[in-house]
XYZ file of C-alpha atoms in Angstrom:
270
model
C 0.000 0.000 0.000
C 1.348 3.445 -0.985
C 1.177 6.022 1.821
C -0.561 9.198 0.601
C 1.696 11.822 2.172
C 0.036 14.758 0.404
C -3.378 14.027 1.943
C -1.871 13.043 5.292
C -0.059 16.366 5.736
C -2.965 18.652 4.752
C -4.443 18.965 8.302
C -0.957 19.583 9.716
C -0.411 22.406 7.235
C -3.824 23.821 8.121
C -3.081 23.649 11.848
C 0.231 25.486 11.414
C -1.417 28.293 9.441
C -4.284 28.678 11.930
C -2.000 28.697 14.977
C 0.370 31.211 13.396
C -2.580 33.550 12.860
C -3.804 33.078 16.451
C -0.453 33.783 18.084
C 0.270 36.712 15.787
C -3.141 38.099 16.718
C -2.141 38.004 20.396
C 0.957 40.031 19.536
C -1.101 42.542 17.560
C -3.589 42.935 20.411
C -0.815 43.989 22.791
C 0.506 46.448 20.210
C -2.915 47.970 19.576
C -3.358 48.497 23.319
C 0.050 50.235 23.372
C 1.377 47.499 25.640
C 4.610 45.542 25.541
C 4.125 42.233 23.711
C 5.784 39.103 25.139
C 5.665 37.668 21.611
C 8.253 39.096 19.245
C 7.348 36.988 16.213
C 5.928 33.586 15.264
C 6.998 31.003 12.694
C 5.709 27.564 11.828
C 6.526 24.571 9.701
C 5.416 21.066 8.782
C 8.189 18.496 9.014
C 9.698 17.323 5.717
C 8.675 13.812 4.677
C 12.316 12.686 4.740
C 12.641 13.926 8.347
C 9.419 12.150 9.340
C 10.721 8.899 7.861
C 14.074 9.282 9.624
C 12.366 9.854 12.970
C 10.025 6.901 12.480
C 13.074 4.774 11.716
C 14.931 5.955 14.855
C 11.862 5.307 17.012
C 11.075 2.033 15.211
C 7.590 3.428 14.628
C 5.590 1.860 11.774
C 3.925 4.223 9.299
C 0.457 3.216 10.433
C 1.321 4.909 13.765
C 2.997 7.998 12.307
C 0.320 10.244 13.848
C 1.914 9.528 17.228
C 4.836 11.787 16.306
C 4.493 14.999 18.294
C 6.417 17.386 16.072
C 5.143 16.864 12.525
C 3.509 20.281 12.956
C 5.622 22.829 14.768
C 5.090 26.401 15.929
C 7.975 28.527 17.173
C 7.198 31.562 19.321
C 10.097 33.973 19.760
C 10.382 36.259 22.772
C 12.787 39.077 23.482
C 13.354 38.259 27.156
C 13.494 35.108 29.280
C 10.680 36.427 31.510
C 8.433 36.685 28.446
C 8.528 32.902 28.011
C 6.593 32.319 31.232
C 4.061 34.963 30.173
C 3.490 33.236 26.836
C 3.249 29.810 28.487
C 0.548 31.146 30.825
C -1.323 32.689 27.882
C -1.383 29.258 26.242
C -2.431 27.542 29.487
C -5.386 29.942 29.664
C -6.584 28.499 26.328
C -6.331 24.897 27.506
C -9.687 23.207 26.994
C -10.928 25.996 24.725
C -9.329 25.984 21.278
C -6.491 23.582 22.183
C -5.600 20.894 24.713
C -2.215 20.777 26.416
C -0.897 17.222 26.539
C 2.303 17.973 28.456
C 5.165 20.452 28.805
C 8.950 20.106 28.626
C 11.080 22.787 30.269
C 14.489 22.768 28.587
C 15.350 26.159 30.082
C 15.444 25.177 33.744
C 16.550 21.671 32.723
C 18.665 22.326 29.663
C 19.795 19.442 27.489
C 23.336 18.088 27.657
C 24.076 19.788 24.328
C 23.255 23.213 25.785
C 19.863 23.416 24.052
C 17.379 25.698 25.798
C 13.709 26.149 24.942
C 10.261 25.610 26.439
C 8.163 22.981 24.672
C 4.440 22.378 24.892
C 2.772 19.475 23.132
C -0.829 20.299 22.331
C -3.739 18.574 20.662
C -5.399 20.825 18.116
C -8.582 20.242 16.111
C -8.877 21.313 12.482
C -11.981 21.276 10.328
C -11.179 19.540 7.047
C -13.273 18.742 3.987
C -13.825 15.231 5.343
C -14.525 16.231 8.938
C -12.662 17.032 12.150
C -9.066 15.938 12.660
C -7.255 16.034 15.986
C -3.508 16.325 15.568
C -0.501 16.841 17.801
C 1.472 20.084 17.492
C 4.748 21.021 19.165
C 5.036 24.598 20.429
C 8.557 25.881 21.024
C 8.835 29.081 23.066
C 12.293 30.625 23.276
C 14.249 33.873 23.224
C 15.942 35.269 20.142
C 19.331 34.289 21.574
C 18.154 30.716 22.250
C 16.774 30.497 18.729
C 20.035 31.707 17.176
C 21.958 29.044 19.098
C 19.455 26.272 18.244
C 19.535 27.159 14.528
C 23.339 26.896 14.427
C 23.341 23.678 16.442
C 20.754 22.117 14.113
C 22.814 23.019 11.030
C 26.003 21.555 12.523
C 24.240 18.349 13.553
C 22.940 18.011 10.000
C 26.447 18.508 8.570
C 28.035 15.950 10.912
C 25.089 13.538 10.805
C 24.300 13.959 14.530
C 27.909 13.051 15.408
C 29.538 16.354 16.345
C 33.304 16.436 16.956
C 34.087 16.944 20.640
C 35.721 20.375 20.170
C 32.659 21.712 18.318
C 30.365 20.148 20.917
C 32.227 21.959 23.699
C 32.236 25.253 21.821
C 28.483 24.960 21.349
C 28.032 24.435 25.089
C 30.145 27.513 25.768
C 28.112 29.480 23.226
C 24.894 28.320 24.901
C 26.093 29.689 28.246
C 27.116 32.971 26.598
C 23.688 33.280 24.956
C 21.963 32.617 28.293
C 24.120 35.238 30.016
C 23.027 37.701 27.336
C 19.383 36.837 28.029
C 19.883 37.376 31.771
C 21.604 40.725 31.235
C 18.758 41.884 28.976
C 16.258 40.853 31.653
C 18.023 43.133 34.140
C 17.194 46.144 31.970
C 13.726 44.897 31.065
C 11.940 48.060 32.232
C 14.175 50.292 30.118
C 13.692 48.037 27.076
C 9.909 48.050 27.493
C 9.808 51.827 27.981
C 11.945 52.523 24.922
C 9.951 50.164 22.701
C 6.682 51.592 24.009
C 7.885 55.103 23.238
C 8.944 54.080 19.726
C 5.540 52.495 19.095
C 3.662 55.554 20.362
C 5.724 57.871 18.174
C 5.232 55.673 15.122
C 1.481 55.520 15.783
C 1.301 59.284 16.243
C 3.036 59.897 12.896
C 0.655 57.494 11.167
C -2.385 59.159 12.743
C -1.276 62.642 11.640
C -0.746 61.420 8.065
C -4.214 59.852 8.081
C -5.724 63.156 9.225
C -3.930 65.076 6.478
C -5.407 62.594 3.994
C -8.878 63.159 5.523
C -8.493 66.926 5.048
C -7.519 66.361 1.420
C -10.689 64.286 0.898
C -12.673 67.061 2.607
C -11.319 69.399 -0.093
C -9.112 71.611 2.044
C -7.240 74.110 -0.120
C -3.901 73.132 -1.598
C -2.082 76.016 0.120
C -3.427 75.080 3.551
C -2.488 71.433 3.047
C 1.045 72.394 2.016
C 1.464 74.451 5.192
C 0.274 71.484 7.284
C 2.608 69.088 5.457
C 5.545 71.443 5.979
C 4.766 71.710 9.679
C 4.467 67.923 9.902
C 7.907 67.369 8.368
C 9.498 70.044 10.551
C 8.109 68.354 13.664
C 9.128 64.874 12.474
C 12.708 66.018 11.832
C 12.872 67.653 15.266
C 11.514 64.428 16.868
C 9.281 66.523 19.108
C 6.693 63.978 20.253
C 4.591 66.513 22.174
C 4.431 68.820 19.142
C 3.279 65.900 16.979
C 0.461 65.144 19.415
C -0.527 68.812 19.460
C -0.638 68.851 15.642
C -2.860 65.769 15.727
C -5.307 67.503 18.077
C -5.380 70.611 15.877
C -6.060 68.493 12.803
C -8.930 66.775 14.630
C -10.501 70.207 15.171
C -9.958 71.158 11.519
C -11.565 67.918 10.358
C -14.543 68.559 12.617
C -14.974 72.074 11.159
C -14.597 70.881 7.561
C -17.159 68.116 8.088
C -19.633 70.580 9.549
C -19.088 72.890 6.566
C -19.631 69.951 4.242
C -22.876 68.963 5.980
C -24.192 72.547 5.938
C -23.461 72.888 2.233
C -25.799 70.032 1.327
């Protein structure tokens, strides 16, 4: 019997896409509320068929039990700081029994692997609606910092090159690099408040600039004169170059008043 890999992997691909959207939505919600997001970015993948076969072979798992593999579908959630990992884990635990079911968790941060690998894993059961009905599949969530992810990516590439048989000197250097990466994470955590404040300020300034530009566009649509619009644009660029955040907010408030007046004029002219 020929195993139909294309059909078999469809629900896994669907699950990865849906979960990426859900976790990215969490990130966007924090941003829209002008709050620091514990999620920096999200990626996902479905394991290559060759990798699935290799793992089945290592585990002596027959193909008719391939669904028992926990990492055919994988989601990777990147955080800036170590403390963010616990926040993300708790966000996922809050969804347990709702749109996913947590099977178990593996903490490779507190209990790092011998290789130096650090990450927090959660194995979940996730239901997808397919053309032929519901499918429950296992998905591996990996939650880690950017530094942990950089290390893990390099380690994975080296293991691939040396066929999982790393020379001892490279193995030791990787362990040393893992410790260095973790020290970096700890140092960044010490200045967490400053990092959050600076990123929050950057987001507010970016949002303010976008809002002013949107209001200038509204005034154009409300048929404000070309000369008046040019004066507003010039003032906008002067403020942006000076990086005066308070002045930008003041301009936004003034434009709100102008828009209100122009809309009233428009309504009265009907």
